[in-house]
Structure formats: C-alpha cells, structure tokens
Short mmCIF file of C-alpha atoms in Angstrom, two decimals:
data_model
loop_
_atom_site.label_atom_id
_atom_site.label_comp_id
_atom_site.label_asym_id
_atom_site.label_seq_id
_atom_site.Cartn_x
_atom_site.Cartn_y
_atom_site.Cartn_z
CA UNK A 1 -0.09 -0.11 0.22
CA UNK A 2 1.58 3.59 -0.90
CA UNK A 3 -1.07 5.57 1.09
CA UNK A 4 1.33 6.05 3.44
CA UNK A 5 -8.11 30.28 8.48
CA UNK A 6 -11.81 31.05 7.83
CA UNK A 7 -14.89 29.61 6.86
CA UNK A 8 -16.70 30.26 3.47
CA UNK A 9 -18.74 33.29 3.60
CA UNK A 10 -22.35 33.42 5.01
CA UNK A 11 -25.30 35.23 3.57
CA UNK A 12 -24.44 38.48 5.84
CA UNK A 13 -20.88 38.33 4.83
CA UNK A 14 -21.69 37.94 1.19
CA UNK A 15 -24.03 41.03 1.32
CA UNK A 16 -21.11 42.74 3.20
CA UNK A 17 -18.74 42.09 0.52
CA UNK A 18 -21.13 43.45 -2.15
CA UNK A 19 -21.27 46.66 -0.01
CA UNK A 20 -17.43 47.02 0.02
CA UNK A 21 -17.03 46.21 -3.82
CA UNK A 22 -19.77 48.76 -4.76
CA UNK A 23 -18.75 51.53 -2.63
CA UNK A 24 -14.94 51.10 -3.38
CA UNK A 25 -14.74 50.66 -7.00
CA UNK A 26 -11.42 50.84 -8.54
CA UNK A 27 -11.27 53.40 -11.57
CA UNK A 28 -8.30 51.43 -13.03
CA UNK A 29 -9.92 48.27 -13.21
CA UNK A 30 -12.51 47.49 -15.99
CA UNK A 31 -14.20 44.36 -15.33
CA UNK A 32 -17.47 42.51 -15.47
CA UNK A 33 -18.21 41.52 -11.67
CA UNK A 34 -20.36 38.73 -10.41
CA UNK A 35 -21.57 39.54 -6.91
CA UNK A 36 -23.88 37.24 -4.96
CA UNK A 37 -26.37 37.61 -2.01
CA UNK A 38 -28.79 34.98 -0.65
CA UNK A 39 -32.45 34.49 -0.55
CA UNK A 40 -34.07 34.35 2.92
CA UNK A 41 -36.25 31.30 2.53
CA UNK A 42 -38.34 31.20 -0.38
CA UNK A 43 -39.14 34.88 -0.42
CA UNK A 44 -37.53 37.37 -2.70
CA UNK A 45 -35.14 39.58 -1.19
CA UNK A 46 -34.08 43.21 -2.14
CA UNK A 47 -31.41 43.36 -4.91
CA UNK A 48 -28.43 44.86 -2.97
CA UNK A 49 -28.01 47.93 -5.24
CA UNK A 50 -31.61 48.92 -5.51
CA UNK A 51 -34.22 48.74 -2.93
CA UNK A 52 -37.24 48.44 -5.44
CA UNK A 53 -38.17 46.82 -8.74
CA UNK A 54 -38.44 50.27 -10.13
CA UNK A 55 -34.98 51.02 -9.46
CA UNK A 56 -33.68 47.74 -10.93
CA UNK A 57 -35.90 48.20 -13.95
CA UNK A 58 -34.34 51.84 -14.25
CA UNK A 59 -30.76 50.40 -14.24
CA UNK A 60 -31.84 47.86 -16.99
CA UNK A 61 -33.05 50.42 -19.22
CA UNK A 62 -29.95 52.54 -18.56
CA UNK A 63 -27.47 49.55 -19.50
CA UNK A 64 -29.74 48.17 -22.25
CA UNK A 65 -29.14 44.73 -21.09
CA UNK A 66 -32.29 42.19 -21.20
CA UNK A 67 -33.45 39.06 -20.19
CA UNK A 68 -32.66 36.83 -22.97
CA UNK A 69 -33.99 33.23 -22.43
CA UNK A 70 -33.60 32.16 -26.09
CA UNK A 71 -29.93 32.17 -25.42
CA UNK A 72 -30.31 29.11 -23.20
CA UNK A 73 -30.34 26.95 -26.19
CA UNK A 74 -26.97 27.91 -27.29
CA UNK A 75 -25.29 27.63 -23.84
CA UNK A 76 -22.90 24.77 -24.00
CA UNK A 77 -23.17 22.02 -21.52
CA UNK A 78 -19.86 21.80 -19.37
CA UNK A 79 -18.30 18.45 -19.49
CA UNK A 80 -18.33 16.41 -16.36
CA UNK A 81 -15.60 14.52 -14.72
CA UNK A 82 -14.21 14.03 -11.15
CA UNK A 83 -10.46 15.42 -11.52
CA UNK A 84 -9.00 15.08 -8.00
CA UNK A 85 -5.84 14.54 -6.26
CA UNK A 86 -4.95 13.19 -2.94
CA UNK A 87 -3.03 15.64 -0.52
CA UNK A 88 -1.34 13.27 1.87
CA UNK A 89 0.00 14.69 5.02
CA UNK A 90 1.12 11.56 6.83
CA UNK A 91 4.96 11.56 6.73
CA UNK A 92 4.43 15.09 5.09
CA UNK A 93 4.32 13.49 1.64
CA UNK A 94 2.45 16.28 0.03
CA UNK A 95 1.81 18.92 2.66
CA UNK A 96 3.26 20.65 4.78
CA UNK A 97 6.79 20.07 3.13
CA UNK A 98 8.13 19.34 6.67
CA UNK A 99 6.88 19.67 10.11
CA UNK A 100 7.60 22.65 12.08
CA UNK A 101 7.22 25.26 9.46
CA UNK A 102 5.31 28.52 10.64
CA UNK A 103 1.79 28.96 10.22
CA UNK A 104 2.49 31.51 7.38
CA UNK A 105 4.60 29.05 5.45
CA UNK A 106 2.17 26.25 5.81
CA UNK A 107 -0.66 28.43 4.35
CA UNK A 108 1.66 29.65 1.58
CA UNK A 109 2.27 26.05 0.53
CA UNK A 110 -1.36 25.15 0.85
CA UNK A 111 -2.26 27.95 -1.49
CA UNK A 112 0.33 27.00 -3.99
CA UNK A 113 -1.35 23.55 -4.10
CA UNK A 114 -4.61 25.01 -4.70
CA UNK A 115 -3.58 27.37 -7.30
CA UNK A 116 -1.67 24.46 -8.89
CA UNK A 117 -4.77 22.45 -8.99
CA UNK A 118 -6.67 25.15 -10.51
CA UNK A 119 -4.00 25.60 -13.04
CA UNK A 120 -3.86 22.17 -14.08
CA UNK A 121 -7.59 21.64 -14.33
CA UNK A 122 -8.48 19.68 -11.24
CA UNK A 123 -11.63 20.31 -9.65
CA UNK A 124 -11.46 18.54 -6.30
CA UNK A 125 -8.76 18.01 -3.55
CA UNK A 126 -8.89 15.10 -0.99
CA UNK A 127 -7.12 16.48 1.96
CA UNK A 128 -5.84 13.82 4.71
CA UNK A 129 -7.11 15.42 7.89
CA UNK A 130 -6.64 12.33 10.33
CA UNK A 131 -3.30 10.18 9.70
CA UNK A 132 -3.14 8.19 12.77
CA UNK A 133 -5.74 9.19 15.45
CA UNK A 134 -4.62 12.82 14.95
CA UNK A 135 -6.23 15.87 13.77
CA UNK A 136 -5.23 18.46 11.26
CA UNK A 137 -8.08 20.77 12.52
CA UNK A 138 -9.42 22.08 15.88
CA UNK A 139 -10.64 19.05 18.02
CA UNK A 140 -11.53 18.18 21.39
CA UNK A 141 -11.51 14.48 20.40
CA UNK A 142 -7.80 13.87 19.09
CA UNK A 143 -4.56 15.92 19.31
CA UNK A 144 -3.03 18.05 16.68
CA UNK A 145 -1.11 16.09 14.21
CA UNK A 146 2.70 16.27 14.59
CA UNK A 147 3.09 16.35 10.89
CA UNK A 148 2.30 20.30 11.55
CA UNK A 149 4.55 21.19 14.22
CA UNK A 150 6.71 18.33 14.87
CA UNK A 151 4.98 17.75 18.25
CA UNK A 152 1.94 15.87 18.61
CA UNK A 153 -0.69 18.08 20.55
CA UNK A 154 0.85 21.32 19.77
CA UNK A 155 -1.29 23.95 18.17
CA UNK A 156 0.08 25.21 14.80
CA UNK A 157 -1.46 28.68 15.28
CA UNK A 158 -4.66 28.44 12.83
CA UNK A 159 -7.22 25.84 11.68
CA UNK A 160 -5.61 24.08 8.57
CA UNK A 161 -8.88 22.40 7.65
CA UNK A 162 -10.73 25.64 7.77
CA UNK A 163 -8.04 27.41 5.78
CA UNK A 164 -8.13 24.66 3.09
CA UNK A 165 -11.75 24.69 3.01
CA UNK A 166 -11.90 28.71 2.36
CA UNK A 167 -9.16 28.27 -0.17
CA UNK A 168 -10.78 25.79 -2.19
CA UNK A 169 -14.08 27.12 -2.29
CA UNK A 170 -12.82 30.43 -3.37
CA UNK A 171 -11.31 28.81 -6.46
CA UNK A 172 -14.18 26.55 -7.06
CA UNK A 173 -12.40 23.38 -6.00
CA UNK A 174 -14.36 20.78 -3.77
CA UNK A 175 -12.46 19.68 -0.50
CA UNK A 176 -13.15 16.09 0.60
CA UNK A 177 -11.82 15.17 4.17
CA UNK A 178 -9.71 12.26 4.19
CA UNK A 179 -9.67 9.90 7.24
CA UNK A 180 -7.61 7.01 8.25
CA UNK A 181 -9.98 4.90 10.11
CA UNK A 182 -8.02 2.91 12.58
CA UNK A 183 -4.09 3.48 12.41
CA UNK A 184 -2.85 4.95 15.75
CA UNK A 185 0.59 5.68 14.99
CA UNK A 186 2.58 5.58 11.73
CA UNK A 187 6.22 4.39 11.60
CA UNK A 188 7.40 8.04 10.39
CA UNK A 189 5.97 9.23 14.00
CA UNK A 190 8.83 10.82 15.91
CA UNK A 191 7.34 12.68 18.66
CA UNK A 192 5.82 11.19 21.85
CA UNK A 193 2.02 10.49 21.94
CA UNK A 194 0.24 13.40 23.56
CA UNK A 195 -1.57 12.61 26.86
CA UNK A 196 -5.01 12.94 24.73
CA UNK A 197 -3.98 10.51 22.25
CA UNK A 198 -6.05 7.26 22.18
CA UNK A 199 -3.11 5.22 22.89
CA UNK A 200 -2.72 6.81 26.41
CA UNK A 201 -6.35 7.52 27.00
CA UNK A 202 -7.69 4.03 25.95
CA UNK A 203 -4.50 1.85 25.86
CA UNK A 204 -6.71 -1.29 25.72
CA UNK A 205 -8.22 -0.12 22.26
CA UNK A 206 -4.72 -0.08 20.66
CA UNK A 207 -2.13 -2.94 19.73
CA UNK A 208 1.19 -2.71 18.38
CA UNK A 209 1.42 -4.39 15.11
CA UNK A 210 5.12 -4.37 13.62
CA UNK A 211 6.43 -0.89 13.73
CA UNK A 212 2.76 0.61 13.75
CA UNK A 213 0.14 1.10 16.47
CA UNK A 214 -3.35 0.03 15.58
CA UNK A 215 -6.81 0.72 16.86
CA UNK A 216 -8.68 -2.58 17.26
CA UNK A 217 -11.81 -2.59 14.74
CA UNK A 218 -13.42 -5.19 16.99
CA UNK A 219 -13.48 -3.02 20.02
CA UNK A 220 -16.96 -1.40 19.68
CA UNK A 221 -15.77 1.76 21.65
CA UNK A 222 -12.86 2.21 19.18
CA UNK A 223 -15.16 1.99 16.15
CA UNK A 224 -17.70 4.38 17.93
CA UNK A 225 -14.63 6.83 18.57
CA UNK A 226 -13.71 6.93 14.72
CA UNK A 227 -17.48 7.69 13.79
CA UNK A 228 -17.49 10.33 16.56
CA UNK A 229 -14.45 12.00 14.97
CA UNK A 230 -16.00 12.01 11.57
CA UNK A 231 -19.12 13.18 12.88
CA UNK A 232 -17.53 16.09 14.57
CA UNK A 233 -15.87 17.26 11.33
CA UNK A 234 -19.33 16.91 9.36
CA UNK A 235 -21.10 19.16 12.01
CA UNK A 236 -18.38 22.01 12.24
CA UNK A 237 -16.89 22.07 8.69
CA UNK A 238 -18.12 22.82 5.21
CA UNK A 239 -16.61 19.77 3.66
CA UNK A 240 -17.78 18.62 0.35
CA UNK A 241 -17.28 15.00 1.13
CA UNK A 242 -15.92 12.29 3.59
CA UNK A 243 -13.32 10.12 2.49
CA UNK A 244 -11.78 6.87 3.93
CA UNK A 245 -8.78 4.65 2.68
CA UNK A 246 -7.89 1.02 2.70
CA UNK A 247 -6.46 0.68 6.22
CA UNK A 248 -9.12 -1.15 8.09
CA UNK A 249 -7.26 -4.00 9.63
CA UNK A 250 -3.36 -3.57 9.03
CA UNK A 251 -1.68 -4.92 6.08
CA UNK A 252 -0.24 -8.35 7.37
CA UNK A 253 3.63 -8.68 8.23
CA UNK A 254 5.78 -11.53 8.67
CA UNK A 255 8.45 -12.06 11.31
CA UNK A 256 12.00 -11.40 10.39
CA UNK A 257 13.59 -14.35 8.54
CA UNK A 258 10.22 -15.87 7.56
CA UNK A 259 9.96 -18.12 4.54
CA UNK A 260 7.44 -17.03 1.88
CA UNK A 261 5.14 -19.91 2.83
CA UNK A 262 5.14 -18.95 6.54
CA UNK A 263 1.89 -17.24 7.70
CA UNK A 264 1.47 -13.63 8.80
CA UNK A 265 1.70 -12.35 12.25
CA UNK A 266 -1.78 -12.55 13.63
CA UNK A 267 -3.40 -9.26 14.80
CA UNK A 268 -3.62 -9.34 18.36
CA UNK A 269 -7.47 -8.98 18.82
CA UNK A 270 -7.81 -11.89 21.36
CA UNK A 271 -9.30 -9.45 23.94
CA UNK A 272 -11.95 -8.27 21.62
CA UNK A 273 -12.77 -11.79 20.09
CA UNK A 274 -13.13 -13.11 23.44
CA UNK A 275 -15.45 -10.55 24.64
CA UNK A 276 -17.59 -10.82 21.49
CA UNK A 277 -18.00 -14.64 22.05
CA UNK A 278 -18.77 -14.21 25.64
CA UNK A 279 -21.46 -11.58 24.74
CA UNK A 280 -23.04 -14.08 22.37
CA UNK A 281 -23.06 -11.61 19.64
CA UNK A 282 -21.26 -13.35 16.82
CA UNK A 283 -23.38 -16.59 16.73
CA UNK A 284 -21.53 -18.88 14.30
CA UNK A 285 -19.23 -16.52 12.90
CA UNK A 286 -15.67 -17.38 12.28
CA UNK A 287 -12.92 -14.96 13.42
CA UNK A 288 -12.50 -13.87 9.79
CA UNK A 289 -16.23 -13.34 9.19
CA UNK A 290 -16.33 -11.28 12.62
CA UNK A 291 -13.60 -9.13 11.48
CA UNK A 292 -15.45 -8.55 8.22
CA UNK A 293 -18.48 -7.68 9.98
CA UNK A 294 -16.58 -5.13 12.14
CA UNK A 295 -15.37 -3.44 8.93
CA UNK A 296 -18.79 -3.66 7.35
CA UNK A 297 -20.46 -1.80 10.55
CA UNK A 298 -17.99 1.10 10.52
CA UNK A 299 -18.56 1.50 6.78
CA UNK A 300 -22.42 1.20 7.11
CA UNK A 301 -22.39 3.47 10.30
CA UNK A 302 -20.34 5.96 8.34
CA UNK A 303 -22.56 6.21 5.36
CA UNK A 304 -25.42 6.57 7.57
CA UNK A 305 -24.18 9.46 9.60
CA UNK A 306 -22.92 11.15 6.61
CA UNK A 307 -26.68 10.90 5.31
CA UNK A 308 -27.90 12.07 8.54
CA UNK A 309 -25.77 15.02 9.43
CA UNK A 310 -24.80 16.54 6.19
CA UNK A 311 -27.10 14.78 3.52
CA UNK A 312 -25.49 16.29 0.47
CA UNK A 313 -21.94 15.51 1.47
CA UNK A 314 -20.58 12.46 -0.51
CA UNK A 315 -19.20 9.58 1.17
CA UNK A 316 -16.18 7.87 -0.67
CA UNK A 317 -14.05 4.85 -0.11
CA UNK A 318 -10.84 4.17 -1.59
CA UNK A 319 -9.91 0.51 -1.42
CA UNK A 320 -7.13 -1.70 -2.60
CA UNK A 321 -7.67 -2.27 -6.14
CA UNK A 322 -8.09 -6.05 -6.46
CA UNK A 323 -11.66 -7.63 -5.50
CA UNK A 324 -12.16 -10.78 -3.60
CA UNK A 325 -10.52 -13.99 -5.11
CA UNK A 326 -14.02 -15.86 -5.73
CA UNK A 327 -15.04 -13.02 -8.11
CA UNK A 328 -11.62 -12.13 -9.80
CA UNK A 329 -11.70 -12.04 -13.67
CA UNK A 330 -9.36 -14.72 -15.30
CA UNK A 331 -5.95 -13.81 -15.25
CA UNK A 332 -6.04 -11.23 -12.11
CA UNK A 333 -3.91 -12.16 -9.23
CA UNK A 334 -2.66 -10.63 -6.25
CA UNK A 335 -3.29 -9.57 -2.66
CA UNK A 336 -6.63 -10.36 -1.09
CA UNK A 337 -8.14 -7.46 0.90
CA UNK A 338 -11.10 -9.81 1.59
CA UNK A 339 -8.84 -12.10 3.60
CA UNK A 340 -6.37 -9.94 5.02
CA UNK A 341 -7.74 -6.52 5.40
CA UNK A 342 -11.27 -8.12 6.06
CA UNK A 343 -12.72 -5.64 3.63
CA UNK A 344 -15.71 -6.68 1.70
CA UNK A 345 -15.89 -3.96 -0.81
CA UNK A 346 -18.19 -5.76 -3.05
CA UNK A 347 -20.75 -6.13 -0.43
CA UNK A 348 -20.46 -2.31 0.50
CA UNK A 349 -21.05 -1.44 -3.20
CA UNK A 350 -24.09 -3.88 -3.27
CA UNK A 351 -25.74 -2.20 -0.28
CA UNK A 352 -25.10 1.30 -1.71
CA UNK A 353 -23.04 2.20 1.32
CA UNK A 354 -21.04 4.80 -0.42
CA UNK A 355 -21.34 7.67 -3.06
CA UNK A 356 -18.21 6.99 -4.76
CA UNK A 357 -15.58 4.13 -4.92
CA UNK A 358 -12.10 5.08 -5.75
CA UNK A 359 -10.34 1.54 -6.11
CA UNK A 360 -6.60 1.88 -6.11
CA UNK A 361 -5.53 0.80 -9.59
CA UNK A 362 -1.86 1.35 -8.94
CA UNK A 363 -0.53 -0.70 -11.85
CA UNK A 364 0.36 -0.16 -15.58
CA UNK A 365 -1.80 -0.94 -18.15
CA UNK A 366 0.44 -3.74 -19.64
CA UNK A 367 0.97 -5.57 -16.37
CA UNK A 368 -1.57 -8.42 -17.04
CA UNK A 369 -1.85 -9.83 -13.51
CA UNK A 370 -3.21 -6.65 -12.14
CA UNK A 371 -4.45 -5.07 -15.61
CA UNK A 372 -5.86 -1.67 -15.30
CA UNK A 373 -8.73 -2.00 -17.81
CA UNK A 374 -9.79 -5.48 -16.64
CA UNK A 375 -9.82 -4.24 -12.84
CA UNK A 376 -11.65 -0.99 -13.85
CA UNK A 377 -14.46 -3.03 -15.71
CA UNK A 378 -14.53 -5.49 -12.67
CA UNK A 379 -15.51 -2.70 -10.13
CA UNK A 380 -17.88 -1.24 -12.66
CA UNK A 381 -19.70 -4.41 -12.77
CA UNK A 382 -19.73 -4.88 -8.91
CA UNK A 383 -22.18 -1.65 -8.82
CA UNK A 384 -25.86 -2.48 -8.88
CA UNK A 385 -26.75 0.73 -7.27
CA UNK A 386 -25.07 2.84 -9.90
CA UNK A 387 -22.75 4.60 -7.65
CA UNK A 388 -19.80 6.72 -8.82
CA UNK A 389 -16.46 4.62 -9.47
CA UNK A 390 -13.59 6.85 -9.92
CA UNK A 391 -10.26 4.81 -10.12
CA UNK A 392 -7.33 5.97 -8.07
CA UNK A 393 -4.11 6.47 -10.44
CA UNK A 394 -0.52 6.13 -9.32
CA UNK A 395 0.70 9.24 -10.67
CA UNK A 396 3.63 9.46 -8.25
CA UNK A 397 5.17 6.26 -10.05
CA UNK A 398 6.39 9.07 -12.21
CA UNK A 399 9.72 10.01 -10.88
CA UNK A 400 12.75 12.25 -12.05
CA UNK A 401 14.97 9.17 -12.19
CA UNK A 402 14.60 5.59 -13.15
CA UNK A 403 12.72 3.52 -12.29
CA UNK A 404 9.77 5.51 -13.53
CA UNK A 405 6.56 5.60 -15.25
CA UNK A 406 6.19 8.17 -18.13
CA UNK A 407 3.22 10.55 -18.28
CA UNK A 408 1.84 8.77 -21.20
CA UNK A 409 0.86 6.02 -18.94
CA UNK A 410 -1.55 8.30 -16.65
CA UNK A 411 -2.78 9.86 -19.76
CA UNK A 412 -3.59 6.47 -21.28
CA UNK A 413 -5.26 5.21 -18.26
CA UNK A 414 -7.35 8.69 -18.03
CA UNK A 415 -8.39 8.15 -21.83
CA UNK A 416 -9.44 4.59 -21.03
CA UNK A 417 -11.69 5.85 -18.20
CA UNK A 418 -13.12 8.26 -20.60
CA UNK A 419 -13.54 5.63 -23.31
CA UNK A 420 -15.56 3.31 -21.27
CA UNK A 421 -17.18 5.35 -18.81
CA UNK A 422 -17.35 8.92 -20.26
CA UNK A 423 -18.37 11.59 -17.55
CA UNK A 424 -16.74 9.66 -14.61
CA UNK A 425 -13.55 10.64 -13.11
CA UNK A 426 -10.40 9.65 -11.49
CA UNK A 427 -8.04 10.77 -8.57
CA UNK A 428 -4.21 11.24 -8.72
CA UNK A 429 -2.11 9.81 -5.82
CA UNK A 430 -0.59 11.97 -5.04
CA UNK A 431 -0.40 15.93 -5.43
CA UNK A 432 3.44 16.10 -5.19
CA UNK A 433 3.84 14.66 -8.81
CA UNK A 434 1.64 17.27 -10.17
CA UNK A 435 2.90 20.15 -7.94
CA UNK A 436 6.70 19.26 -9.01
CA UNK A 437 5.48 18.59 -12.71
CA UNK A 438 7.57 15.47 -12.85
CA UNK A 439 8.66 14.65 -16.33
CA UNK A 440 5.96 17.27 -17.51
CA UNK A 441 3.03 15.31 -16.30
CA UNK A 442 1.10 18.19 -15.18
CA UNK A 443 1.73 20.25 -18.21
CA UNK A 444 0.75 17.70 -20.55
CA UNK A 445 -2.40 17.18 -18.70
CA UNK A 446 -3.06 20.74 -18.58
CA UNK A 447 -2.53 21.03 -22.38
CA UNK A 448 -4.25 17.92 -23.55
CA UNK A 449 -6.66 15.96 -21.52
CA UNK A 450 -7.56 18.86 -19.02
CA UNK A 451 -7.42 21.58 -21.79
CA UNK A 452 -11.09 22.18 -21.05
CA UNK A 453 -12.45 22.41 -17.40
CA UNK A 454 -14.94 20.03 -16.19
CA UNK A 455 -17.62 19.97 -13.42
CA UNK A 456 -17.59 17.33 -10.69
CA UNK A 457 -20.27 14.86 -11.74
CA UNK A 458 -23.65 15.13 -10.28
CA UNK A 459 -24.86 12.92 -7.67
CA UNK A 460 -28.63 12.82 -8.46
CA UNK A 461 -29.49 10.50 -5.50
CA UNK A 462 -28.49 13.42 -3.21
CA UNK A 463 -30.30 15.97 -4.87
CA UNK A 464 -31.54 18.82 -2.71
CA UNK A 465 -35.24 19.01 -1.77
CA UNK A 466 -35.25 22.55 -3.42
CA UNK A 467 -33.64 23.30 -6.68
CA UNK A 468 -30.57 25.49 -6.61
CA UNK A 469 -32.12 28.56 -8.10
CA UNK A 470 -29.97 31.71 -9.03
CA UNK A 471 -31.61 35.13 -10.11
CA UNK A 472 -29.63 37.62 -12.06
CA UNK A 473 -29.58 41.28 -13.10
CA UNK A 474 -27.17 43.44 -14.98
CA UNK A 475 -26.39 47.02 -13.73
CA UNK A 476 -24.12 49.79 -14.88
CA UNK A 477 -21.67 51.14 -12.26
CA UNK A 478 -19.19 53.91 -13.02
CA UNK A 479 -18.86 52.73 -16.75
CA UNK A 480 -18.66 49.03 -16.16
CA UNK A 481 -21.29 46.30 -16.21
CA UNK A 482 -21.84 44.69 -12.84
CA UNK A 483 -23.87 41.27 -12.72
CA UNK A 484 -25.76 40.70 -9.38
CA UNK A 485 -27.10 37.53 -8.50
CA UNK A 486 -29.02 36.31 -5.48
CA UNK A 487 -29.22 32.59 -4.59
CA UNK A 488 -31.47 30.19 -2.79
CA UNK A 489 -30.30 28.21 0.31
CA UNK A 490 -29.53 25.11 -1.55
CA UNK A 491 -26.64 26.80 -3.91
CA UNK A 492 -23.43 25.65 -3.14
CA UNK A 493 -21.62 27.08 -6.40
CA UNK A 494 -22.64 29.37 -9.05
CA UNK A 495 -22.01 28.41 -12.69
CA UNK A 496 -21.15 31.22 -15.00
CA UNK A 497 -21.28 31.36 -18.54
CA UNK A 498 -20.06 34.57 -20.77
CA UNK A 499 -20.06 35.14 -24.63
CA UNK A 500 -17.40 37.15 -26.08
CA UNK A 501 -16.90 37.45 -29.72
CA UNK A 502 -19.34 34.85 -30.38
CA UNK A 503 -17.59 32.01 -28.16
CA UNK A 504 -18.84 30.95 -24.94
CA UNK A 505 -16.86 30.26 -21.82
CA UNK A 506 -17.71 29.21 -18.59
CA UNK A 507 -16.43 28.73 -14.76
CA UNK A 508 -17.51 27.92 -11.37
CA UNK A 509 -17.61 30.84 -8.67
CA UNK A 510 -18.38 30.38 -5.10
CA UNK A 511 -21.53 32.51 -3.98
CA UNK A 512 -20.73 35.59 -2.15
CA UNK A 513 -17.41 36.33 -3.98
CA UNK A 514 -16.57 38.82 -6.95
CA UNK A 515 -15.95 37.36 -10.31
CA UNK A 516 -13.59 38.87 -12.67
CA UNK A 517 -14.82 38.46 -16.35
CA UNK A 518 -13.85 40.26 -19.55
CA UNK A 519 -15.59 43.67 -20.05
CA UNK A 520 -16.41 43.19 -23.64
CA UNK A 521 -18.90 40.62 -23.26
CA UNK A 522 -22.19 40.60 -24.87
CA UNK A 523 -24.10 37.98 -23.08
CA UNK A 524 -23.90 36.30 -19.36
CA UNK A 525 -25.82 33.44 -18.05
CA UNK A 526 -25.74 31.70 -14.66
CA UNK A 527 -27.21 28.62 -12.72
CA UNK A 528 -26.75 27.18 -9.36
CA UNK A 529 -25.25 23.76 -8.53
CA UNK A 530 -26.22 22.24 -5.28
CA UNK A 531 -23.56 20.54 -2.78
CA UNK A 532 -23.83 17.44 -4.79
CA UNK A 533 -23.13 19.00 -8.26
CA UNK A 534 -26.82 18.88 -9.41
CA UNK A 535 -27.78 21.74 -11.47
CA UNK A 536 -30.77 24.23 -11.18
CA UNK A 537 -32.60 26.40 -13.92
CA UNK A 538 -30.34 28.51 -16.04
CA UNK A 539 -31.05 32.38 -16.83
CA UNK A 540 -29.51 34.58 -19.37
CA UNK A 541 -29.01 38.07 -20.13
CA UNK A 542 -27.70 39.84 -23.45
CA UNK A 543 -26.49 43.26 -24.22
CA UNK A 544 -28.60 44.17 -27.49
CA UNK A 545 -26.56 44.96 -30.63
CA UNK A 546 -25.45 48.37 -30.80
CA UNK A 547 -25.56 49.28 -27.05
#
C-alpha cells in the first residue's frame, strides 16, 4: 500500500462584501463583476444595489441589457469529470513540506497547491485530515498532528482544515476530508504521543503491530470513536465529502526471516474476540467473518451518519484495487483485501453504502496480472446501485530518475476511463507529482486531457429537496457592467457563462465572491449547483446589438 483560516462566507458576509465592492470601485480596473447575495427562505430579497423593482428596472433600461431566455438553447453544457488529487499529510508526503514550519509558510504552501490544482484543471482536493488518530483541525477528540509542528498536540497557530476549505471553495474546488479509520501511529512518527491520544487515554483499544500502532476494529468503543471523529467534522466544517482509505485491519506482516510460505503475524485482537464470544453476539461466525462484520459496521455506520448529518456530502471509499478471489476475472492475481484486510468492498457496493468508490488501480496497463482495464471493468460490474466509480491512479510512480513511469501511462489510463465510462472521473495519488510537474505530467495534462475545465459529476441520489436557484440582473456602475445574483439556500456554487466574440466560456464561482470577467462580453448566463453537483435552472441576459 502506498497511501502511506476562515470558513466560506455566510449570506450576511456575502452582502457585506457586496457593499465593499460597490462603494469602493477601482477606476483602474474595468471588469464584469459577479456579486452574490442570498434569498431568505423562499421569499425574494431586495437587490443589493436597488431597494425596489422600479430602481432595478431603471438600471436595466440604462444599461440596455435584457433577459434573454432564447440564449439558453446555445449555452454549452460543461463536461463532467471528477478530477481530484490526494493531498497526503502523513510523513509530510504532500503537505506541509516538513513539520515545524510556521503558520504563514504552511498557508503559502497550501495556497500554492490549490492554485496549481486550478492551473492544471483539477476540480477537487482530497485532504488527509486524520493520519493516525490525530487531527489537522481544531478538535477536542484527538490531538493536533505532529506533521504540522513536529510535536503531537501542539497548536499550529491556525485551523488548517478551515483554511483549506476556504481556499478551495474560493477557487471553485471541492474539498473532501480524508480519514484513516484505525491506524493509531505511523512508523514515520517521531514525537511522543500526547496525553490526549487514544494510545494513552484508551490503551486497551490499541495494539502494536510491527512498527505501527493500530486501533482494534473489534473494540466497539474504538469504532464508535472513529465515527464520532468524523461526525464532529461533518457538523463543524463545510466539507464536500468524507473519504476513507484502505486501512481497516493492517496489512499483514511476517516475522523477520520468515519463509514465503510462513503465515503472517496474527493481529492481536484476542481480547475483543473473546469479549464478542462471551457476549453471544457473533453466533456462528468465524474469526475472519467477525472481523469483516466489524469493518462492514464501520462503513455502514459512516455512510448513515453522513446522510444524517450532512445529507449532500458525498461519502467515498478508496480500497485496495483487487477484488475478492472468488469473483476475480481470469488472469487477475494478487493480494486479497477480503481475506487479509477483512474488507468486503463488493458487499458495500451492493448495499450502496458509499457515494463513490475510488479503487486504487496502481498498476500499469500492460501489467497483465493486475491489468488496469480489466480491474476497472470489474469494479464497474460490482455496482448494482449505480454509485460513482472513480479509479485512483498512481501518478507518483512518475519520478525524475529511473525506474519511473512516463506521463503517457497516466494519460492512457485517463483516456481509457473516458472511453469506457465517459463523464466519470479519477484521482491522482498524489499531489506532489503534479505540483513538481515530474517529467512534464502536469503540463501535458493541462494542455491535452485537461484543456477544457470540467464540473464534478452530479450525484442525483443526493439532490437537494429544493432546486438550486440563481436570479440575475445586470447594472451599470461607473462605466462598467456589474452582474448581480441572488441565490437560494441550496446553492453551493454558481456556474457562470459569458459570451465574447461569439464564443461561450464558463467557470465555477463561489456564492458571495466577486468574479472577474472580460468587459466586452455581450451575454451572460448563470445557474446554481447544489452541494452534490446537481444543476438548477439557467437564466441568461444579453446586451442588445449596438448598445
């Protein structure tokens, strides 16, 4: 396995931003501006610049812009594709570049990653916020991660998750919070465990396994703690998704000097197994079946609480890429997560306990025993509920020195996904390869496969109860057109089109922010996207010819 400081603006803050923009225009900047305020309930609110309909109508006559529903037929539909990168914080793989950096430097590095993501053409970031029962955000349940400051439990001087969310949303990016479910200490850790760490508060939950520490999935309170950690983030942070990786039970290890045929070291969960037997709660289950049931219950419980606490947040699982032996296609061989990690991923898909699956397909297309195309099709066929299947790509196999993959391998995998499942998506492990543009991979993606931006695919089974509605008007202010919108409560992002010299372009804007657009546009259109990417009705305005 290779996975080793403010919130988004509220409606009131958005209105305040409008006041600042409108009262302090810069005479040296000619731009088309998109400013957004919010509806209150279902009632129409006043436009920020005009307190009456008469005033708004007068502004329309002055500018000459008009409602243009006829233009809706010519609006291009933005392509849909999930284009994400994992940002791994364990062992400082992607961010921060090393522990102990001051808050300003950490923030500058985070913004550089977000800016690079936009430049390349990504539309989502999957940020690791829990590496080993620690936190990269303000938490009363777990200590601050040592990968921030070099010392577990030490405050970094700001809230990293809040900072990342604000930065991502301001750039039109989604931010999914990535949790490791049960690892308690990584072998890269150097500082002692903080007194609030689970290994010190509840040592009977935690076992040493090789050079790792691991919470026991068979301890009911340990699993409940992981669920409580995720619930806490769902309640307090505006995340677009919750994401867990493949670390359920640990990857098996063998004793030093063991022969290939020797069995792995048994995970030391005798206490939990004995307690379950004594409680009579496992009936006729074998130990392996009991372990799988423990993991099943975690995944099911996490899915249910995401739906309950933040209904439009997507829940994603990124398991090892090869399925259970009994169902594998001919010629596929390798590690069994079903038998060794006790992860019955096919069952989870069958039950619909996730919104997207990101199987780690970390092998080259020509590697026949783990063939990329065969494995992708396998997972697509194990999906009766029609959940998203977005494979994880091993982009970090591209190195500056041999042995290395070439960028063409990643491009070929992306193209294959598009050929067999257009409108789906993929994730890159990890961001560092794109940030450093190893062997030109980021540049090639930007100029070829990512030459056009894409929206995250809609998740129709999570559609909001009320359509995301955006209303628009165009005003003239100090010689420049200003597009003003107001949005319903279900709008998470605003989709903006503009026409210039007969050509339509589009981008995603965050409600409440000012959007710079060329001044010589002759038509503008907007629509709302809810938090699950579902689009509401479109509205268009045009400048009459000669005006």
